[in-house]
mmCIF file of C-alpha atoms in Angstrom:
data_model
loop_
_atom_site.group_PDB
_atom_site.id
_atom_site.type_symbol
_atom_site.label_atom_id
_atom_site.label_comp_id
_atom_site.label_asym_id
_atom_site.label_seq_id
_atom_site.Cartn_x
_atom_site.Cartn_y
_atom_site.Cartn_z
ATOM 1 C CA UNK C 1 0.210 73.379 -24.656
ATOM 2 C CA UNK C 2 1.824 73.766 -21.129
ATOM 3 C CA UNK C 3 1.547 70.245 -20.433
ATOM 4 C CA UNK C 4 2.854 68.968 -23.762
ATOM 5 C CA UNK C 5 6.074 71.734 -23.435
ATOM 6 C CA UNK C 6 6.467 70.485 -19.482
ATOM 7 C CA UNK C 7 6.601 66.863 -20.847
ATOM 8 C CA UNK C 8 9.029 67.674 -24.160
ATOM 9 C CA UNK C 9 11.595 69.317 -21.392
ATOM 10 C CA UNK C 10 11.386 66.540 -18.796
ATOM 11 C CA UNK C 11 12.148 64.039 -21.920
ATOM 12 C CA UNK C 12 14.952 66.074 -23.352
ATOM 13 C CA UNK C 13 16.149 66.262 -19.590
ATOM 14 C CA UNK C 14 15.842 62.561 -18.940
ATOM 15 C CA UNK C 15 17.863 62.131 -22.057
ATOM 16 C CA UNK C 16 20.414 64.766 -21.336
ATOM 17 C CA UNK C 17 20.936 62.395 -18.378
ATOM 18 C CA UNK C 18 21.339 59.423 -20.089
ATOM 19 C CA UNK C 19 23.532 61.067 -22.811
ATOM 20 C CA UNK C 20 25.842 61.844 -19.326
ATOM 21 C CA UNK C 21 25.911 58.995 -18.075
ATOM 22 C CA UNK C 22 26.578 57.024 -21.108
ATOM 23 C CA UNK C 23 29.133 59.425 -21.740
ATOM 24 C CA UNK C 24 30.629 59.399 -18.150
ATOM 25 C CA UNK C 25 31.678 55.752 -18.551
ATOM 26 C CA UNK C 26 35.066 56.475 -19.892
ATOM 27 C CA UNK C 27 37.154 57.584 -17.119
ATOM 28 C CA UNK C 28 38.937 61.441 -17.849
ATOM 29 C CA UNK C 29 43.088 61.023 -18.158
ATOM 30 C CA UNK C 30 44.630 64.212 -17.941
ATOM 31 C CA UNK C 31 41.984 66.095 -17.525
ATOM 32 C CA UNK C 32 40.375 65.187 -21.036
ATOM 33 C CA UNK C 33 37.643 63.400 -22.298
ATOM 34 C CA UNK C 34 38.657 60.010 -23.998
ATOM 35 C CA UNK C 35 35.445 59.200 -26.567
ATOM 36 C CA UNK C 36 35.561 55.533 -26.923
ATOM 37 C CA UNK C 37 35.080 56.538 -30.721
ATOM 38 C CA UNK C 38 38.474 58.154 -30.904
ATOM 39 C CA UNK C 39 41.867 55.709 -31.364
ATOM 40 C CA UNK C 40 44.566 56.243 -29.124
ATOM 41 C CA UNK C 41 46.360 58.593 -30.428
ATOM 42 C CA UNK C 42 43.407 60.910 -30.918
ATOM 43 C CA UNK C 43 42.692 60.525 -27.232
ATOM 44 C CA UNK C 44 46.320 60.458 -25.868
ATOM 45 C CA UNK C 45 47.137 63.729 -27.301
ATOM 46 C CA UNK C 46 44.757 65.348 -25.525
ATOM 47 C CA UNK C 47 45.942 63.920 -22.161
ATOM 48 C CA UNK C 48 47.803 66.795 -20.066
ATOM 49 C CA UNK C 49 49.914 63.330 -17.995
ATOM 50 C CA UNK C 50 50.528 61.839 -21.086
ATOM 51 C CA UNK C 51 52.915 64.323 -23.367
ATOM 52 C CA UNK C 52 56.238 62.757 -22.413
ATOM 53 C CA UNK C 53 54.804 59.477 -24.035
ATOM 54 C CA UNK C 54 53.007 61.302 -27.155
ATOM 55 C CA UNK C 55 56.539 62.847 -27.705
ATOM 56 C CA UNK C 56 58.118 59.139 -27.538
ATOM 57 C CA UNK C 57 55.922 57.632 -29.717
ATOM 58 C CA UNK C 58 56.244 60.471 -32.503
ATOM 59 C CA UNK C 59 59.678 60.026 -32.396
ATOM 60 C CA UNK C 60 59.711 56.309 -32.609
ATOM 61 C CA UNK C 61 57.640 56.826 -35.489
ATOM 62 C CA UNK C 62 54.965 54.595 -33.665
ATOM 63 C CA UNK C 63 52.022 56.967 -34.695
ATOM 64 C CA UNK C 64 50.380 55.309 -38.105
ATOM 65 C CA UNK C 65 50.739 51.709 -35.761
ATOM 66 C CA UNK C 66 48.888 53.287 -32.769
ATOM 67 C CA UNK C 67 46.073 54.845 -34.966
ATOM 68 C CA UNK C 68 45.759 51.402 -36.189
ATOM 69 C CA UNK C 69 42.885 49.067 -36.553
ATOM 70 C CA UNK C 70 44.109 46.985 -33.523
ATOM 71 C CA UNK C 71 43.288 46.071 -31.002
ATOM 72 C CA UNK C 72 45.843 47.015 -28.724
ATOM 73 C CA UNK C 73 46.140 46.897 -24.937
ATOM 74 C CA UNK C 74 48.527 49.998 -24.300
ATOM 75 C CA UNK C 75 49.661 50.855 -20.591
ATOM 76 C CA UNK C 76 50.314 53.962 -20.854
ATOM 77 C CA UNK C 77 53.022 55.638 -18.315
ATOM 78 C CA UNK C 78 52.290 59.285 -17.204
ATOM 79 C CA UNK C 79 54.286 62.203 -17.280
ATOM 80 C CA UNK C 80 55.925 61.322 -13.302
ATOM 81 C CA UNK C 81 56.605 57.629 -14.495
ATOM 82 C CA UNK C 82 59.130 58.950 -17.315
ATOM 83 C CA UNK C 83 60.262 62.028 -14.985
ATOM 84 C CA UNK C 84 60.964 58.960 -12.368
ATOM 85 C CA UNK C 85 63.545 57.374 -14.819
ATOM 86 C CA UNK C 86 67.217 58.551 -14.306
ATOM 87 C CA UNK C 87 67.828 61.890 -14.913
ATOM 88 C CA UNK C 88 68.392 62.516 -18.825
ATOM 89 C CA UNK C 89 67.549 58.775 -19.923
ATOM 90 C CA UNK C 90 63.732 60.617 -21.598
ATOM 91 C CA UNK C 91 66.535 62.842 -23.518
ATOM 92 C CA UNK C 92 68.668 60.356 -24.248
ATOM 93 C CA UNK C 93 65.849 57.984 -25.567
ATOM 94 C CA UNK C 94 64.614 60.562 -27.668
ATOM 95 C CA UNK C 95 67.534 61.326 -29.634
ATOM 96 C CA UNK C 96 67.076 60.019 -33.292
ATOM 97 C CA UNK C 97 70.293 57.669 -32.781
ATOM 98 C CA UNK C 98 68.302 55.818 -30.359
ATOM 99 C CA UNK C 99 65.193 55.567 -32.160
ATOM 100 C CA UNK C 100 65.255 51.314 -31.725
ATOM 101 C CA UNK C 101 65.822 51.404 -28.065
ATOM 102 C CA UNK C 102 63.141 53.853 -27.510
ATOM 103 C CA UNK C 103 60.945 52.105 -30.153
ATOM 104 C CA UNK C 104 61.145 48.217 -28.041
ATOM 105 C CA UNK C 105 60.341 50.482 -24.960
ATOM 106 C CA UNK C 106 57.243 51.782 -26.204
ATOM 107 C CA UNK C 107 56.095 48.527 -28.065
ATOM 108 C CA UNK C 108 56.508 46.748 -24.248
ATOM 109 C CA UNK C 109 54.117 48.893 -23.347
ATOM 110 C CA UNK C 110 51.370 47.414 -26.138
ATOM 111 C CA UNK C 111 49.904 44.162 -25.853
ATOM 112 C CA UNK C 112 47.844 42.797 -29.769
ATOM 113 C CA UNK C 113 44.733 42.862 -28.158
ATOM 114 C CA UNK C 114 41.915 44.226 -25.900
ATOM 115 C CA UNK C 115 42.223 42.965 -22.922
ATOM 116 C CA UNK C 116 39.630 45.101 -19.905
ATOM 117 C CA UNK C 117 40.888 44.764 -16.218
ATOM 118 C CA UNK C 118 38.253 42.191 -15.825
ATOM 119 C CA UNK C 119 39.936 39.914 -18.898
ATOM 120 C CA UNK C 120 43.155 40.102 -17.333
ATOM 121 C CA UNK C 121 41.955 39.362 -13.774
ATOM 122 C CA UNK C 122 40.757 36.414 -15.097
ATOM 123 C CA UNK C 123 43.456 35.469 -16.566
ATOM 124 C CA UNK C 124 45.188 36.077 -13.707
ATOM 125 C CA UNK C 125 43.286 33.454 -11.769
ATOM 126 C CA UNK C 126 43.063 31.150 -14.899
ATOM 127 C CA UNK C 127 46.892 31.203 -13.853
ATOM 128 C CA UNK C 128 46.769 30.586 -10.060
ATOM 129 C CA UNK C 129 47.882 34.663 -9.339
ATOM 130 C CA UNK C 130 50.292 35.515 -11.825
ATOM 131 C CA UNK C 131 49.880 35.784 -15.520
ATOM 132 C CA UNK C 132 52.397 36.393 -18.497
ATOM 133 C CA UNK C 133 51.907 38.791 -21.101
ATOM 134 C CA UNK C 134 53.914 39.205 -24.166
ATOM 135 C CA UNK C 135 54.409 42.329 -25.316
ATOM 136 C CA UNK C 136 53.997 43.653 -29.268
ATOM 137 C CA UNK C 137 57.745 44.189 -28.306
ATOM 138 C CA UNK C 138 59.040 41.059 -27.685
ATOM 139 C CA UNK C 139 58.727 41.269 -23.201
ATOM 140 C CA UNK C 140 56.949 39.277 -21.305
ATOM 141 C CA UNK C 141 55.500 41.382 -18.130
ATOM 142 C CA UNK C 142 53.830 39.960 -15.228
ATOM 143 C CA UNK C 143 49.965 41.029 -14.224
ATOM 144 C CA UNK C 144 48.796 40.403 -10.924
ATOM 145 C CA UNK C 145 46.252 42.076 -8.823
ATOM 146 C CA UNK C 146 45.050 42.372 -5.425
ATOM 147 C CA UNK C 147 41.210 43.284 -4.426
ATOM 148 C CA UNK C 148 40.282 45.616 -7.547
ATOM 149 C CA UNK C 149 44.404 46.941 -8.201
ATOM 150 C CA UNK C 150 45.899 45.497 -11.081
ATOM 151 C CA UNK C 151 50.016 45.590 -11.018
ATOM 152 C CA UNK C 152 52.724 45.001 -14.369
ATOM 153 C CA UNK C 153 56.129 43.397 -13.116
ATOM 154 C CA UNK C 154 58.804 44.038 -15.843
ATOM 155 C CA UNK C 155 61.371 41.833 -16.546
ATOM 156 C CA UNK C 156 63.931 43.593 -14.183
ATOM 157 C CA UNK C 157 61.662 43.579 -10.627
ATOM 158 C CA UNK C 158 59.980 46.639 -11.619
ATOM 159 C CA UNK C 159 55.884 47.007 -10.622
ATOM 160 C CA UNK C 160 53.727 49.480 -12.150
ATOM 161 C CA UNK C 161 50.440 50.345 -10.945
ATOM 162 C CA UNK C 162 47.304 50.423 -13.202
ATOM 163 C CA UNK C 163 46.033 53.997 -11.553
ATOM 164 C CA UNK C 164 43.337 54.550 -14.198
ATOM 165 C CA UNK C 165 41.921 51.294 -16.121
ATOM 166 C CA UNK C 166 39.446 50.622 -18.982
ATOM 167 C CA UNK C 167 39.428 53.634 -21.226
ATOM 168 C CA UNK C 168 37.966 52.411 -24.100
ATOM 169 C CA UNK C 169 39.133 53.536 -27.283
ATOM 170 C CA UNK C 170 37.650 52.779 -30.932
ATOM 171 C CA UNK C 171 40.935 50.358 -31.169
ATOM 172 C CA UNK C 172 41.253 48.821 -27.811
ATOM 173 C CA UNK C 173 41.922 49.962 -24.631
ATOM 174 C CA UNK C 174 44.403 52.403 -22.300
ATOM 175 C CA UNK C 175 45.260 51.232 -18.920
ATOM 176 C CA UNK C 176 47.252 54.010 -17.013
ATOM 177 C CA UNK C 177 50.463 53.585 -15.461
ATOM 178 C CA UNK C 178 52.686 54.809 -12.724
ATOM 179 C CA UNK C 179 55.862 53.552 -14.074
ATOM 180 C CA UNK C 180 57.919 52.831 -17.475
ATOM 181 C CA UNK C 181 57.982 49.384 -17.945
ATOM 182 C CA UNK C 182 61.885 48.435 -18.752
ATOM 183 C CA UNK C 183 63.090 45.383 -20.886
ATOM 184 C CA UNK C 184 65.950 43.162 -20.005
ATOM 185 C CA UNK C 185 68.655 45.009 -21.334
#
């Protein structure tokens, strides 16, 4: 009986293990979780760097889109990146008479389809070092990346840095961001 209850503990410890490590794949944002089963919104809300951007997209009224079958690419700028904006623009932008502004903002940020940093370093070579994307919001950013660091140029010089990639969601994909992408005004 000894044996037999020795073995049935080192199995369920070889799968606790495996359940860890499967489970460890999805890099933590904010200090949460992000189950790959979850959409984005059910994982972005739980993200402590990410409540400036929650608060944007409920008041865009982006919420239903996000939640979504997809897929969407989203790069997703943290807390800092919107604190980093001129003072009072986050207040501004949220103010219902600004609801388009702030909603062609946010939709710059989402791209119609999964793309994992190793897609879009591909297609980054596919196009000699720099490659377009088009935005769900009508902008076309710039990807690049050097060694393992992928970068988004906006259409006004500005380069954010993807700081946490590939967090898989049940509808695409987060790639985290350490600055608010800007459209040609």
């Amino acid at each position: 009986m000894r044996k037999f209850t020795s073995s049935l503990f080192a199995g369920a410890l070889a799968l606790s293990a495996f359940a860890t490590v499967a489970y460890a794949e999805n890099p933590m944002v904010g200090g949460a979780a992000m189950p790959a089963d979850k959409n984005i919104i059910e994982n972005a809300v739980n993200s402590k760097d990410h409540t400036t951007l929650v608060a944007a997209v409920k008041a865009a009224g982006l919420v239903e889109t996000l939640q979504g079958a997809g897929p969407f690419t989203v790069f997703a700028p943290t807390n800092a990146a919107f604190e980093a904006l001129p003072a009072g623009t986050v207040e501004t932008l949220l103010k219902p008479e600004n609801k388009d502004q702030l909603t062609k903002i946010l939709t710059c940020h989402v791209v119609g389809a999964k793309a994992m940093s190793a897609d879009i370093m591909k297609m980054v070579d596919d196009d000699k070092g720099a490659h377009p994307v088009k935005t769900v919001g009508g902008c076309t950013w710039t990807a690049k990346y050097e060694g393992d660091k992928i970068t988004v140029e906006d259409e006004n010089g500005n380069v954010a840095n993807v700081t946490i990639a590939n967090v898989e969601q049940s509808n695409g994909v987060i790639h985290v961001i350490d600055k608010v992408l800007l459209p040609k005004m």
